[in-house]
Coordinates of C-alpha atoms in Angstrom, one line a residue:
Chain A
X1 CA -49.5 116.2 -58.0
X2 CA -51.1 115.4 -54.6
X3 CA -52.2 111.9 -54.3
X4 CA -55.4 110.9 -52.5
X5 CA -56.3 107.9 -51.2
X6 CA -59.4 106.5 -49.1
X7 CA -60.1 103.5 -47.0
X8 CA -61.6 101.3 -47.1
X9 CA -63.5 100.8 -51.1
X10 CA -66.2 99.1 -50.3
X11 CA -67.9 98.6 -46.8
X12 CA -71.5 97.0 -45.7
X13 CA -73.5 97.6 -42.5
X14 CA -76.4 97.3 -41.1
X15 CA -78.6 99.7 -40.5
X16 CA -77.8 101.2 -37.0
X17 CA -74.1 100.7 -37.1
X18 CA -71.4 102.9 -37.0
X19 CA -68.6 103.2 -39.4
X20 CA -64.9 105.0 -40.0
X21 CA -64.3 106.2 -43.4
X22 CA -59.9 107.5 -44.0
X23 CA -58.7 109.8 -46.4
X24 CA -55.2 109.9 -46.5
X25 CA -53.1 112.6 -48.5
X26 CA -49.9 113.1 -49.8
X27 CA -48.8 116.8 -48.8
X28 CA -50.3 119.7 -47.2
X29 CA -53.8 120.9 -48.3
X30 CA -55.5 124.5 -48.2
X31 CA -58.8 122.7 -48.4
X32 CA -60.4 119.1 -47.6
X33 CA -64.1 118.3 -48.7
X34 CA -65.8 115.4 -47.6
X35 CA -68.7 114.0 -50.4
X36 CA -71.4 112.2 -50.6
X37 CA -72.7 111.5 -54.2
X38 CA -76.3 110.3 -54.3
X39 CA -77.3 107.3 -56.8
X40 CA -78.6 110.4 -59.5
X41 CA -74.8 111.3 -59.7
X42 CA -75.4 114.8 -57.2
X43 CA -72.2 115.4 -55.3
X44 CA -74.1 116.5 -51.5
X45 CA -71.0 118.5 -49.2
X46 CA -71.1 116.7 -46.3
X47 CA -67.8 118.6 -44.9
X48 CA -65.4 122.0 -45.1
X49 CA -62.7 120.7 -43.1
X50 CA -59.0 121.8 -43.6
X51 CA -58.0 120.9 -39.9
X52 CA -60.2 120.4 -36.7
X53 CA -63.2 118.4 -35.5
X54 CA -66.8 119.3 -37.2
X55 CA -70.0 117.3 -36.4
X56 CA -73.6 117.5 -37.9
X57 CA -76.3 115.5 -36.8
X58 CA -74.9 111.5 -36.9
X59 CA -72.1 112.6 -39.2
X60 CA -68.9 114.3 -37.8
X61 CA -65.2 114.9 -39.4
X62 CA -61.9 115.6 -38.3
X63 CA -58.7 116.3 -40.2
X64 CA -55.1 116.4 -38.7
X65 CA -53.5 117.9 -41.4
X66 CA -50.3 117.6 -39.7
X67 CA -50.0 113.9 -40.3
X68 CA -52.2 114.3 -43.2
X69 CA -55.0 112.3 -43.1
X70 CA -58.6 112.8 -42.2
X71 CA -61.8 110.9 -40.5
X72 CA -65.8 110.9 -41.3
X73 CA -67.5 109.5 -39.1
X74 CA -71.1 107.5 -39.4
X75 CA -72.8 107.2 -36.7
X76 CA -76.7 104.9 -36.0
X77 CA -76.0 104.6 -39.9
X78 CA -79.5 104.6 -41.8
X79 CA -80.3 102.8 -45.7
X80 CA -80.7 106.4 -46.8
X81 CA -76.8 107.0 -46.3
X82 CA -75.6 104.5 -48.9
X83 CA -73.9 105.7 -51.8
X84 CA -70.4 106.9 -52.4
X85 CA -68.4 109.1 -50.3
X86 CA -65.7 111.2 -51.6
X87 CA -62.6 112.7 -49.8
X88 CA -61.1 115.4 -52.0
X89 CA -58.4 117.9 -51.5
X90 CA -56.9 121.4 -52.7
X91 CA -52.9 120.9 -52.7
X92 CA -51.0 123.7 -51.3
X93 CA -49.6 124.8 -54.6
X94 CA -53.4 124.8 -56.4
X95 CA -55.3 127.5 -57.0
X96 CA -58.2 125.6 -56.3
X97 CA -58.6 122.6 -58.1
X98 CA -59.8 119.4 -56.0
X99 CA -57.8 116.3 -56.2
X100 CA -60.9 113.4 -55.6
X101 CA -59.9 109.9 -53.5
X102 CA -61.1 106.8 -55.5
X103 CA -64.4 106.7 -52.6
X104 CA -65.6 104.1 -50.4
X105 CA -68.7 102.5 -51.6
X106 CA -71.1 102.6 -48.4
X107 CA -74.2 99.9 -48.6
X108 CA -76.5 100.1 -45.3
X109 CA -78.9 96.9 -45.0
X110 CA -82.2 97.4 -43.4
Chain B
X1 CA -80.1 130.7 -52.1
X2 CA -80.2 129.0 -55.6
X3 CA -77.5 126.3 -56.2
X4 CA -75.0 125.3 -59.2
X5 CA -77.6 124.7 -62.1
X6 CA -76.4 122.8 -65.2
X7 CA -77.6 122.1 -68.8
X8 CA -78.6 119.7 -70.5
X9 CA -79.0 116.8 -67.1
X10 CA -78.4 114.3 -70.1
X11 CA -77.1 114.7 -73.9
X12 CA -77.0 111.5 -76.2
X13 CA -74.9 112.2 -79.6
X14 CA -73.3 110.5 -82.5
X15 CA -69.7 110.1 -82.7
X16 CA -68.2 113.9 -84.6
X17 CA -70.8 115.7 -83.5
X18 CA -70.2 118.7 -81.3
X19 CA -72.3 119.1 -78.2
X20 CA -71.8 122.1 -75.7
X21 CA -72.9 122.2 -71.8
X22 CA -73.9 125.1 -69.6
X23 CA -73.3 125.8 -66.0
X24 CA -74.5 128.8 -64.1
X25 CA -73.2 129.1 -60.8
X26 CA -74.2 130.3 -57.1
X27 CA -74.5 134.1 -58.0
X28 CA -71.9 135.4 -55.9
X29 CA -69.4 133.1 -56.5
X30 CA -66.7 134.1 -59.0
X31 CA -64.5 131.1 -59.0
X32 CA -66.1 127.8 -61.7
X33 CA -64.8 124.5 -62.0
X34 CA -65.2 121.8 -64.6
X35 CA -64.2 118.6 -63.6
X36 CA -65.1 115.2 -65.4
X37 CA -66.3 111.7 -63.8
X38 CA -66.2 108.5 -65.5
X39 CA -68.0 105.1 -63.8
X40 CA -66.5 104.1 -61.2
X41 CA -64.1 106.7 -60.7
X42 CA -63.5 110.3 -58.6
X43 CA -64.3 113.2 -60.3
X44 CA -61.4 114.7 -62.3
X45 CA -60.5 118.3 -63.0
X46 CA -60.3 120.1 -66.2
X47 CA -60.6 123.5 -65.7
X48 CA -61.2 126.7 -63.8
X49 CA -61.9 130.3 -63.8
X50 CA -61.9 133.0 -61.6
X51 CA -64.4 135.8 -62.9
X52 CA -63.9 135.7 -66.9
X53 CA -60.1 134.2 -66.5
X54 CA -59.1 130.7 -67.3
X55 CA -56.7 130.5 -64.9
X56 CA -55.7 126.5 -65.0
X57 CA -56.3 123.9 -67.9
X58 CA -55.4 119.8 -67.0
X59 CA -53.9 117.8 -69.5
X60 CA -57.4 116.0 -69.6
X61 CA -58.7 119.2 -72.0
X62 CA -57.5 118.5 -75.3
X63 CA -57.5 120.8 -78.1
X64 CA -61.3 119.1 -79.0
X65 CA -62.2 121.2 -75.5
X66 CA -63.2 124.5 -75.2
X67 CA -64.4 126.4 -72.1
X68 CA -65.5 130.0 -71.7
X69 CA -67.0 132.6 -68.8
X70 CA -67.5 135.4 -71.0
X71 CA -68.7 137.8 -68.4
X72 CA -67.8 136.3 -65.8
X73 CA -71.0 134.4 -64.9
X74 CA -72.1 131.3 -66.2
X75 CA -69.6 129.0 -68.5
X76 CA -70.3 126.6 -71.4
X77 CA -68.0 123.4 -71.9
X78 CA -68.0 122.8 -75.6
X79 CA -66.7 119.3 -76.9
X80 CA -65.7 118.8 -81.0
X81 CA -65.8 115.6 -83.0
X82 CA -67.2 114.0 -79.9
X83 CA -65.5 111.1 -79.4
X84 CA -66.8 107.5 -77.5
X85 CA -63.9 108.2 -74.8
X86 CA -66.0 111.1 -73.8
X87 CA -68.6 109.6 -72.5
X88 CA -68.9 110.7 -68.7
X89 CA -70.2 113.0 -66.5
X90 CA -69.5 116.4 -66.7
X91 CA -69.6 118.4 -63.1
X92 CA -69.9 122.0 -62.5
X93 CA -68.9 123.8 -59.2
X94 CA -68.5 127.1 -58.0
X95 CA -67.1 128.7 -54.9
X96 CA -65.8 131.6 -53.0
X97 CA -62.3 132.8 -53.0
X98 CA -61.7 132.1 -49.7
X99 CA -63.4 129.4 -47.5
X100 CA -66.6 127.2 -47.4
X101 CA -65.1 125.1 -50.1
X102 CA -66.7 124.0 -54.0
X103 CA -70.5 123.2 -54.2
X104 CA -71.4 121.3 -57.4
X105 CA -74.4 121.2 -59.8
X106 CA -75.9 117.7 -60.4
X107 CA -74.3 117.2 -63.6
X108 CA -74.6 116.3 -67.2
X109 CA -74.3 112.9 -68.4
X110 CA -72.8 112.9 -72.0
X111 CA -73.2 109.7 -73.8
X112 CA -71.3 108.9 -77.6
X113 CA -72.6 106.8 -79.4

């Protein structure tokens, strides 16, 4: 099956900095989510992002599915943004099923 | 617009016992996932249905796992002779068939004791 993986696991900032999370993937994708899962377990969808560029509020996303990876982006990064983020992908031979990356633990100092 | 709802949040049980979960999705979605998280790890997918279909089953369901969408709505994940191993969080999420991607309830967090 499709493998995921993310870069890097763990990563601490302070508050205020910016910060590059990578999710690489094996073979071509129908769909690519990007995650964050609050400390209460809630998976929040952060992204929809198959291919292209998408941006909302400090956080953007792009994907070039091409060469098979893709980019979220933290920008003026706050305490309230720690927490897990998860890259995870539909294969093109799924029906639907997501295929999660291990995540990058994101800790934010005040 | 009322999101992916699930049922029990938290279930504590004795190993052997049988415990079943509920999930009622977004109300126009026909597609429902069941995918299982353990600490530390990504969430991991067991199962989905479009409408009242089953239409994929991982290797991760054994025969102890049962999962039904009898009219095509909500879904109930049942687990027999629970086992320790089973101890995770189960996730629900529901989506469109095309587009917009999965959205996912907050969970239920099954502990064997």
């Amino acid at each position: 099956g499709i493998q995921v993986e993310q870069s890097p696991p763990d990563l601490i900032l302070q508050e205020g900095a910016n910060s590059t999370l990578r999710c690489n993937f094996s073979d071509s994708v129908n769909n690519l989510q990007w995650f964050h899962q609050n400390p209460w377990g809630q998976l929040i969808n952060l992204f929809y992002i198959p291919s292209g560029t998408k941006q909302n509020g400090r956080l953007s996303a792009t994907t070039v599915a091409t060469e098979r990876y893709s980019l979220l982006y933290i920008s003026s990064s706050q305490t309230t943004d720690s927490g897990v983020y998860f890259c995870a992908v539909v294969g093109g031979t799924s029906y639907g099923k997501l295929t999660f990356g291990q995540g990058t633990i994101l800790t934010v100092h005040p | 617009d009322t999101g992916v709802s699930q049922n029990p949040r938290h279930k504590i049980t004795k190993r052997g016992q049988n415990v079943t979960f509920r999930c009622d999705p977004i109300s126009e979605h026909n597609r429902l996932y069941w995918y299982r998280q353990t600490l530390g790890q990504g969430p991991e997918f067991l199962t989905y249905f479009q409408n009242e279909a089953q239409l994929e089953k991982s290797r991760l369901l054994s025969d102890r796992f049962s999962a039904e969408r009898p009219k095509g709505s909500f879904s109930t994940l049942e687990i027999q002779r629970t086992e320790q191993g089973d101890s995770a969080m189960y996730l629900c999420a529901s989506s469109l068939p095309s587009g917009a991607g999965q959205f996912f309830g907050p969970g239920t967090r099954l502990t064997v004791l």
